[in-house]
Amino acid sequence: MSRNYKYHNPEGLYFVSFAVVYWISVFTRESYVNILIDHLKYVQKEKGLILYAYCIMTNHVHLVFSSELKEPAKLLQSFKSSTAKAIIKAIQENDQESRKEWMLWMLWMFKKAVKTYNKTGNYQFWRNNNKPIELWSNKVLEQKIDYVHNNPVTEGFVEKSHHWKYSSARNYMLDDFSIIHVNLV
């Protein structure tokens, strides 16, 4: 991993993106998105996540954050681990899922990813890398927040960034009208 993609400043503000293995679109169902949201809220309340921007897409997540406890790598690793376990469990236990064959295929792919990513355990949900980028100036911070908020527009899901339900663009555009509280910059 390049030196540019590490958490060198424990007090820093970081932009990260992380994706589901093989870019599988898990977050097309609200129940799976809600697991991410609940975990983000928990990590904010209990583990010192300071969230400035977020966007949950169908197969990846963008965050702009810092760690109150000055442990950004540990914080993100804990979040990814807990969400992976919870989402896989929800997929396995979802008897109401109309796409049962698709979900079984996803679980098979998560098993396959263990070998691909040289991991241990039964399933690999998230890709390994987060590529953290420290946001060292207001200009870079604004660029990354714009990127996070415009991702659903760029992908053609919505025409305006604040129309995407799972984004902090709503916080910035509609005066804190989002699912998750963020610290506005």
PDB file of C-alpha atoms in Angstrom:
ATOM      1  CA  MET A   1       0.000   0.000   0.000  1.00  0.00           C
ATOM      2  CA  SER A   2       1.291   3.434  -0.893  1.00  0.00           C
ATOM      3  CA  ARG A   3       2.302   5.916   1.778  1.00  0.00           C
ATOM      4  CA  ASN A   4      -0.436   8.191   0.412  1.00  0.00           C
ATOM      5  CA  TYR A   5      -3.106   5.737   1.540  1.00  0.00           C
ATOM      6  CA  LYS A   6      -2.493   5.467   5.268  1.00  0.00           C
ATOM      7  CA  TYR A   7      -3.772   7.268   8.339  1.00  0.00           C
ATOM      8  CA  HIS A   8      -0.636   9.226   9.232  1.00  0.00           C
ATOM      9  CA  ASN A   9      -2.317  11.926  11.288  1.00  0.00           C
ATOM     10  CA  PRO A  10      -4.531  10.509  14.058  1.00  0.00           C
ATOM     11  CA  GLU A  11      -6.178  13.921  14.462  1.00  0.00           C
ATOM     12  CA  GLY A  12      -6.727  14.322  10.725  1.00  0.00           C
ATOM     13  CA  LEU A  13      -9.889  14.674   8.726  1.00  0.00           C
ATOM     14  CA  TYR A  14     -10.174  11.890   6.135  1.00  0.00           C
ATOM     15  CA  PHE A  15     -12.030  11.005   2.958  1.00  0.00           C
ATOM     16  CA  VAL A  16     -12.560   7.265   2.436  1.00  0.00           C
ATOM     17  CA  SER A  17     -14.411   5.117  -0.035  1.00  0.00           C
ATOM     18  CA  PHE A  18     -15.023   1.450   0.458  1.00  0.00           C
ATOM     19  CA  ALA A  19     -16.911  -0.996  -1.700  1.00  0.00           C
ATOM     20  CA  VAL A  20     -18.573  -4.363  -1.405  1.00  0.00           C
ATOM     21  CA  VAL A  21     -16.427  -7.132  -2.894  1.00  0.00           C
ATOM     22  CA  TYR A  22     -16.865  -7.508  -6.642  1.00  0.00           C
ATOM     23  CA  TRP A  23     -18.895  -4.269  -6.477  1.00  0.00           C
ATOM     24  CA  ILE A  24     -22.035  -6.286  -5.684  1.00  0.00           C
ATOM     25  CA  SER A  25     -25.075  -4.023  -5.296  1.00  0.00           C
ATOM     26  CA  VAL A  26     -26.281  -5.052  -1.853  1.00  0.00           C
ATOM     27  CA  PHE A  27     -27.698  -1.673  -0.881  1.00  0.00           C
ATOM     28  CA  THR A  28     -30.669  -1.751  -3.207  1.00  0.00           C
ATOM     29  CA  ARG A  29     -32.806  -2.892  -0.291  1.00  0.00           C
ATOM     30  CA  GLU A  30     -33.588  -0.458   2.488  1.00  0.00           C
ATOM     31  CA  SER A  31     -33.173  -3.145   5.148  1.00  0.00           C
ATOM     32  CA  TYR A  32     -29.474  -3.525   4.310  1.00  0.00           C
ATOM     33  CA  VAL A  33     -28.925   0.229   4.061  1.00  0.00           C
ATOM     34  CA  ASN A  34     -30.549   0.612   7.485  1.00  0.00           C
ATOM     35  CA  ILE A  35     -27.904  -1.678   8.963  1.00  0.00           C
ATOM     36  CA  LEU A  36     -25.222   0.737   7.735  1.00  0.00           C
ATOM     37  CA  ILE A  37     -27.140   3.718   9.056  1.00  0.00           C
ATOM     38  CA  ASP A  38     -27.678   2.131  12.465  1.00  0.00           C
ATOM     39  CA  HIS A  39     -23.989   1.248  12.696  1.00  0.00           C
ATOM     40  CA  LEU A  40     -22.909   4.748  11.664  1.00  0.00           C
ATOM     41  CA  LYS A  41     -25.112   6.217  14.378  1.00  0.00           C
ATOM     42  CA  TYR A  42     -23.743   3.758  16.919  1.00  0.00           C
ATOM     43  CA  VAL A  43     -20.126   4.532  16.005  1.00  0.00           C
ATOM     44  CA  GLN A  44     -20.893   8.252  16.272  1.00  0.00           C
ATOM     45  CA  LYS A  45     -22.416   7.861  19.731  1.00  0.00           C
ATOM     46  CA  GLU A  46     -20.188   5.174  21.233  1.00  0.00           C
ATOM     47  CA  LYS A  47     -16.853   5.196  19.391  1.00  0.00           C
ATOM     48  CA  GLY A  48     -16.135   8.842  18.615  1.00  0.00           C
ATOM     49  CA  LEU A  49     -16.888   9.057  14.896  1.00  0.00           C
ATOM     50  CA  ILE A  50     -17.138  12.677  13.809  1.00  0.00           C
ATOM     51  CA  LEU A  51     -18.955  12.591  10.490  1.00  0.00           C
ATOM     52  CA  TYR A  52     -18.810  15.527   8.077  1.00  0.00           C
ATOM     53  CA  ALA A  53     -20.230  13.944   4.923  1.00  0.00           C
ATOM     54  CA  TYR A  54     -21.477  10.570   3.730  1.00  0.00           C
ATOM     55  CA  CYS A  55     -23.134   8.891   0.796  1.00  0.00           C
ATOM     56  CA  ILE A  56     -24.355   5.311   0.673  1.00  0.00           C
ATOM     57  CA  MET A  57     -24.547   4.064  -2.901  1.00  0.00           C
ATOM     58  CA  THR A  58     -25.798   0.660  -4.091  1.00  0.00           C
ATOM     59  CA  ASN A  59     -22.409  -1.003  -3.733  1.00  0.00           C
ATOM     60  CA  HIS A  60     -20.078   1.415  -1.972  1.00  0.00           C
ATOM     61  CA  VAL A  61     -19.874   4.075   0.709  1.00  0.00           C
ATOM     62  CA  HIS A  62     -18.107   7.446   0.900  1.00  0.00           C
ATOM     63  CA  LEU A  63     -17.297   9.126   4.206  1.00  0.00           C
ATOM     64  CA  VAL A  64     -15.586  12.318   5.292  1.00  0.00           C
ATOM     65  CA  PHE A  65     -14.768  11.841   8.956  1.00  0.00           C
ATOM     66  CA  SER A  66     -12.391  12.162  11.853  1.00  0.00           C
ATOM     67  CA  SER A  67     -11.946  10.231  15.071  1.00  0.00           C
ATOM     68  CA  GLU A  68     -12.624  11.880  18.411  1.00  0.00           C
ATOM     69  CA  LEU A  69     -10.392   9.220  19.986  1.00  0.00           C
ATOM     70  CA  LYS A  70      -7.654   9.844  17.391  1.00  0.00           C
ATOM     71  CA  GLU A  71      -7.903   6.311  15.988  1.00  0.00           C
ATOM     72  CA  PRO A  72      -9.335   6.696  12.471  1.00  0.00           C
ATOM     73  CA  ALA A  73      -7.984   3.372  11.137  1.00  0.00           C
ATOM     74  CA  LYS A  74      -9.282   1.397  14.120  1.00  0.00           C
ATOM     75  CA  LEU A  75     -12.619   3.187  13.973  1.00  0.00           C
ATOM     76  CA  LEU A  76     -13.198   2.404  10.300  1.00  0.00           C
ATOM     77  CA  GLN A  77     -11.992  -1.181  10.672  1.00  0.00           C
ATOM     78  CA  SER A  78     -14.428  -1.724  13.530  1.00  0.00           C
ATOM     79  CA  PHE A  79     -17.275  -0.194  11.522  1.00  0.00           C
ATOM     80  CA  LYS A  80     -16.544  -2.328   8.456  1.00  0.00           C
ATOM     81  CA  SER A  81     -16.224  -5.510  10.505  1.00  0.00           C
ATOM     82  CA  SER A  82     -19.460  -5.021  12.423  1.00  0.00           C
ATOM     83  CA  THR A  83     -21.475  -4.017   9.353  1.00  0.00           C
ATOM     84  CA  ALA A  84     -20.146  -6.958   7.344  1.00  0.00           C
ATOM     85  CA  LYS A  85     -21.231  -9.443   9.998  1.00  0.00           C
ATOM     86  CA  ALA A  86     -24.633  -7.815  10.474  1.00  0.00           C
ATOM     87  CA  ILE A  87     -25.413  -7.554   6.756  1.00  0.00           C
ATOM     88  CA  ILE A  88     -24.375 -11.130   5.996  1.00  0.00           C
ATOM     89  CA  LYS A  89     -26.503 -12.342   8.902  1.00  0.00           C
ATOM     90  CA  ALA A  90     -29.465 -10.282   7.631  1.00  0.00           C
ATOM     91  CA  ILE A  91     -29.077 -11.739   4.140  1.00  0.00           C
ATOM     92  CA  GLN A  92     -28.959 -15.279   5.526  1.00  0.00           C
ATOM     93  CA  GLU A  93     -32.012 -14.759   7.734  1.00  0.00           C
ATOM     94  CA  ASN A  94     -34.197 -12.780   5.341  1.00  0.00           C
ATOM     95  CA  ASP A  95     -37.081 -15.139   4.562  1.00  0.00           C
ATOM     96  CA  GLN A  96     -39.061 -12.300   2.954  1.00  0.00           C
ATOM     97  CA  GLU A  97     -36.460 -11.669   0.240  1.00  0.00           C
ATOM     98  CA  SER A  98     -38.013 -11.977  -3.210  1.00  0.00           C
ATOM     99  CA  ARG A  99     -34.567 -12.333  -4.788  1.00  0.00           C
ATOM    100  CA  LYS A 100     -33.598 -15.464  -2.848  1.00  0.00           C
ATOM    101  CA  GLU A 101     -31.516 -16.978  -5.677  1.00  0.00           C
ATOM    102  CA  TRP A 102     -29.700 -13.672  -6.138  1.00  0.00           C
ATOM    103  CA  MET A 103     -28.976 -13.526  -2.412  1.00  0.00           C
ATOM    104  CA  LEU A 104     -27.632 -17.084  -2.390  1.00  0.00           C
ATOM    105  CA  TRP A 105     -25.359 -16.105  -5.278  1.00  0.00           C
ATOM    106  CA  MET A 106     -24.168 -13.081  -3.265  1.00  0.00           C
ATOM    107  CA  LEU A 107     -23.347 -15.270  -0.274  1.00  0.00           C
ATOM    108  CA  TRP A 108     -21.425 -17.612  -2.582  1.00  0.00           C
ATOM    109  CA  MET A 109     -19.472 -14.626  -3.932  1.00  0.00           C
ATOM    110  CA  PHE A 110     -18.703 -13.454  -0.384  1.00  0.00           C
ATOM    111  CA  LYS A 111     -17.329 -16.948   0.345  1.00  0.00           C
ATOM    112  CA  LYS A 112     -15.301 -16.894  -2.857  1.00  0.00           C
ATOM    113  CA  ALA A 113     -13.850 -13.505  -1.904  1.00  0.00           C
ATOM    114  CA  VAL A 114     -12.202 -15.016   1.186  1.00  0.00           C
ATOM    115  CA  LYS A 115      -9.791 -16.847  -1.142  1.00  0.00           C
ATOM    116  CA  THR A 116      -9.482 -13.932  -3.559  1.00  0.00           C
ATOM    117  CA  TYR A 117      -8.521 -11.521  -0.781  1.00  0.00           C
ATOM    118  CA  ASN A 118      -6.401 -14.085   1.129  1.00  0.00           C
ATOM    119  CA  LYS A 119      -8.524 -13.773   4.246  1.00  0.00           C
ATOM    120  CA  THR A 120      -9.660 -16.157   6.926  1.00  0.00           C
ATOM    121  CA  GLY A 121     -13.234 -16.750   7.978  1.00  0.00           C
ATOM    122  CA  ASN A 122     -16.347 -17.676   6.084  1.00  0.00           C
ATOM    123  CA  TYR A 123     -17.146 -14.457   4.218  1.00  0.00           C
ATOM    124  CA  GLN A 124     -15.451 -11.339   2.883  1.00  0.00           C
ATOM    125  CA  PHE A 125     -18.008  -8.534   2.496  1.00  0.00           C
ATOM    126  CA  TRP A 126     -15.978  -5.342   2.044  1.00  0.00           C
ATOM    127  CA  ARG A 127     -13.011  -4.879  -0.257  1.00  0.00           C
ATOM    128  CA  ASN A 128      -9.784  -4.505   1.692  1.00  0.00           C
ATOM    129  CA  ASN A 129      -8.744  -0.993   0.775  1.00  0.00           C
ATOM    130  CA  ASN A 130     -10.290   2.294   1.866  1.00  0.00           C
ATOM    131  CA  LYS A 131      -7.666   4.595   0.349  1.00  0.00           C
ATOM    132  CA  PRO A 132      -7.862   7.192   3.105  1.00  0.00           C
ATOM    133  CA  ILE A 133      -6.945  10.666   1.944  1.00  0.00           C
ATOM    134  CA  GLU A 134      -6.202  13.254   4.565  1.00  0.00           C
ATOM    135  CA  LEU A 135      -8.024  16.502   3.863  1.00  0.00           C
ATOM    136  CA  TRP A 136      -5.333  19.032   4.623  1.00  0.00           C
ATOM    137  CA  SER A 137      -6.997  22.234   3.375  1.00  0.00           C
ATOM    138  CA  ASN A 138     -10.469  23.741   3.178  1.00  0.00           C
ATOM    139  CA  LYS A 139     -10.298  23.614  -0.619  1.00  0.00           C
ATOM    140  CA  VAL A 140      -9.567  19.869  -0.636  1.00  0.00           C
ATOM    141  CA  LEU A 141     -12.253  19.299   2.015  1.00  0.00           C
ATOM    142  CA  GLU A 142     -14.846  21.131  -0.099  1.00  0.00           C
ATOM    143  CA  GLN A 143     -13.804  19.183  -3.219  1.00  0.00           C
ATOM    144  CA  LYS A 144     -14.239  15.841  -1.476  1.00  0.00           C
ATOM    145  CA  ILE A 145     -17.582  16.792   0.068  1.00  0.00           C
ATOM    146  CA  ASP A 146     -18.789  17.892  -3.385  1.00  0.00           C
ATOM    147  CA  TYR A 147     -17.563  14.589  -4.812  1.00  0.00           C
ATOM    148  CA  VAL A 148     -19.378  12.606  -2.097  1.00  0.00           C
ATOM    149  CA  HIS A 149     -22.618  14.521  -2.569  1.00  0.00           C
ATOM    150  CA  ASN A 150     -22.542  14.459  -6.371  1.00  0.00           C
ATOM    151  CA  ASN A 151     -21.878  10.725  -6.688  1.00  0.00           C
ATOM    152  CA  PRO A 152     -25.597   9.837  -7.085  1.00  0.00           C
ATOM    153  CA  VAL A 153     -25.967  12.615  -9.676  1.00  0.00           C
ATOM    154  CA  THR A 154     -22.925  11.428 -11.610  1.00  0.00           C
ATOM    155  CA  GLU A 155     -24.289   7.878 -11.577  1.00  0.00           C
ATOM    156  CA  GLY A 156     -27.615   9.120 -12.950  1.00  0.00           C
ATOM    157  CA  PHE A 157     -29.751   8.146  -9.946  1.00  0.00           C
ATOM    158  CA  VAL A 158     -30.966  11.676  -9.196  1.00  0.00           C
ATOM    159  CA  GLU A 159     -30.819  15.107 -10.796  1.00  0.00           C
ATOM    160  CA  LYS A 160     -29.922  16.996  -7.616  1.00  0.00           C
ATOM    161  CA  SER A 161     -27.601  15.753  -4.905  1.00  0.00           C
ATOM    162  CA  HIS A 162     -30.015  16.447  -2.041  1.00  0.00           C
ATOM    163  CA  HIS A 163     -32.620  14.185  -3.673  1.00  0.00           C
ATOM    164  CA  TRP A 164     -30.521  11.121  -2.754  1.00  0.00           C
ATOM    165  CA  LYS A 165     -31.998   9.783   0.478  1.00  0.00           C
ATOM    166  CA  TYR A 166     -28.765   8.285   1.792  1.00  0.00           C
ATOM    167  CA  SER A 167     -26.501  11.314   1.596  1.00  0.00           C
ATOM    168  CA  SER A 168     -25.498  14.207   3.782  1.00  0.00           C
ATOM    169  CA  ALA A 169     -26.194  16.537   0.857  1.00  0.00           C
ATOM    170  CA  ARG A 170     -29.593  16.846   2.500  1.00  0.00           C
ATOM    171  CA  ASN A 171     -27.926  18.136   5.667  1.00  0.00           C
ATOM    172  CA  TYR A 172     -26.073  20.805   3.725  1.00  0.00           C
ATOM    173  CA  MET A 173     -28.920  21.798   1.374  1.00  0.00           C
ATOM    174  CA  LEU A 174     -31.938  21.425   3.644  1.00  0.00           C
ATOM    175  CA  ASP A 175     -30.535  22.571   6.973  1.00  0.00           C
ATOM    176  CA  ASP A 176     -29.873  19.250   8.713  1.00  0.00           C
ATOM    177  CA  PHE A 177     -32.695  17.254   7.139  1.00  0.00           C
ATOM    178  CA  SER A 178     -30.978  13.900   6.840  1.00  0.00           C
ATOM    179  CA  ILE A 179     -31.076  10.451   8.314  1.00  0.00           C
ATOM    180  CA  ILE A 180     -27.705  10.815  10.030  1.00  0.00           C
ATOM    181  CA  HIS A 181     -26.404  13.861  11.874  1.00  0.00           C
ATOM    182  CA  VAL A 182     -23.248  15.386  10.404  1.00  0.00           C
ATOM    183  CA  ASN A 183     -20.992  18.223  11.497  1.00  0.00           C
ATOM    184  CA  LEU A 184     -21.428  20.860   8.818  1.00  0.00           C
ATOM    185  CA  VAL A 185     -18.241  22.522   7.576  1.00  0.00           C
TER     186      VAL A 185
END
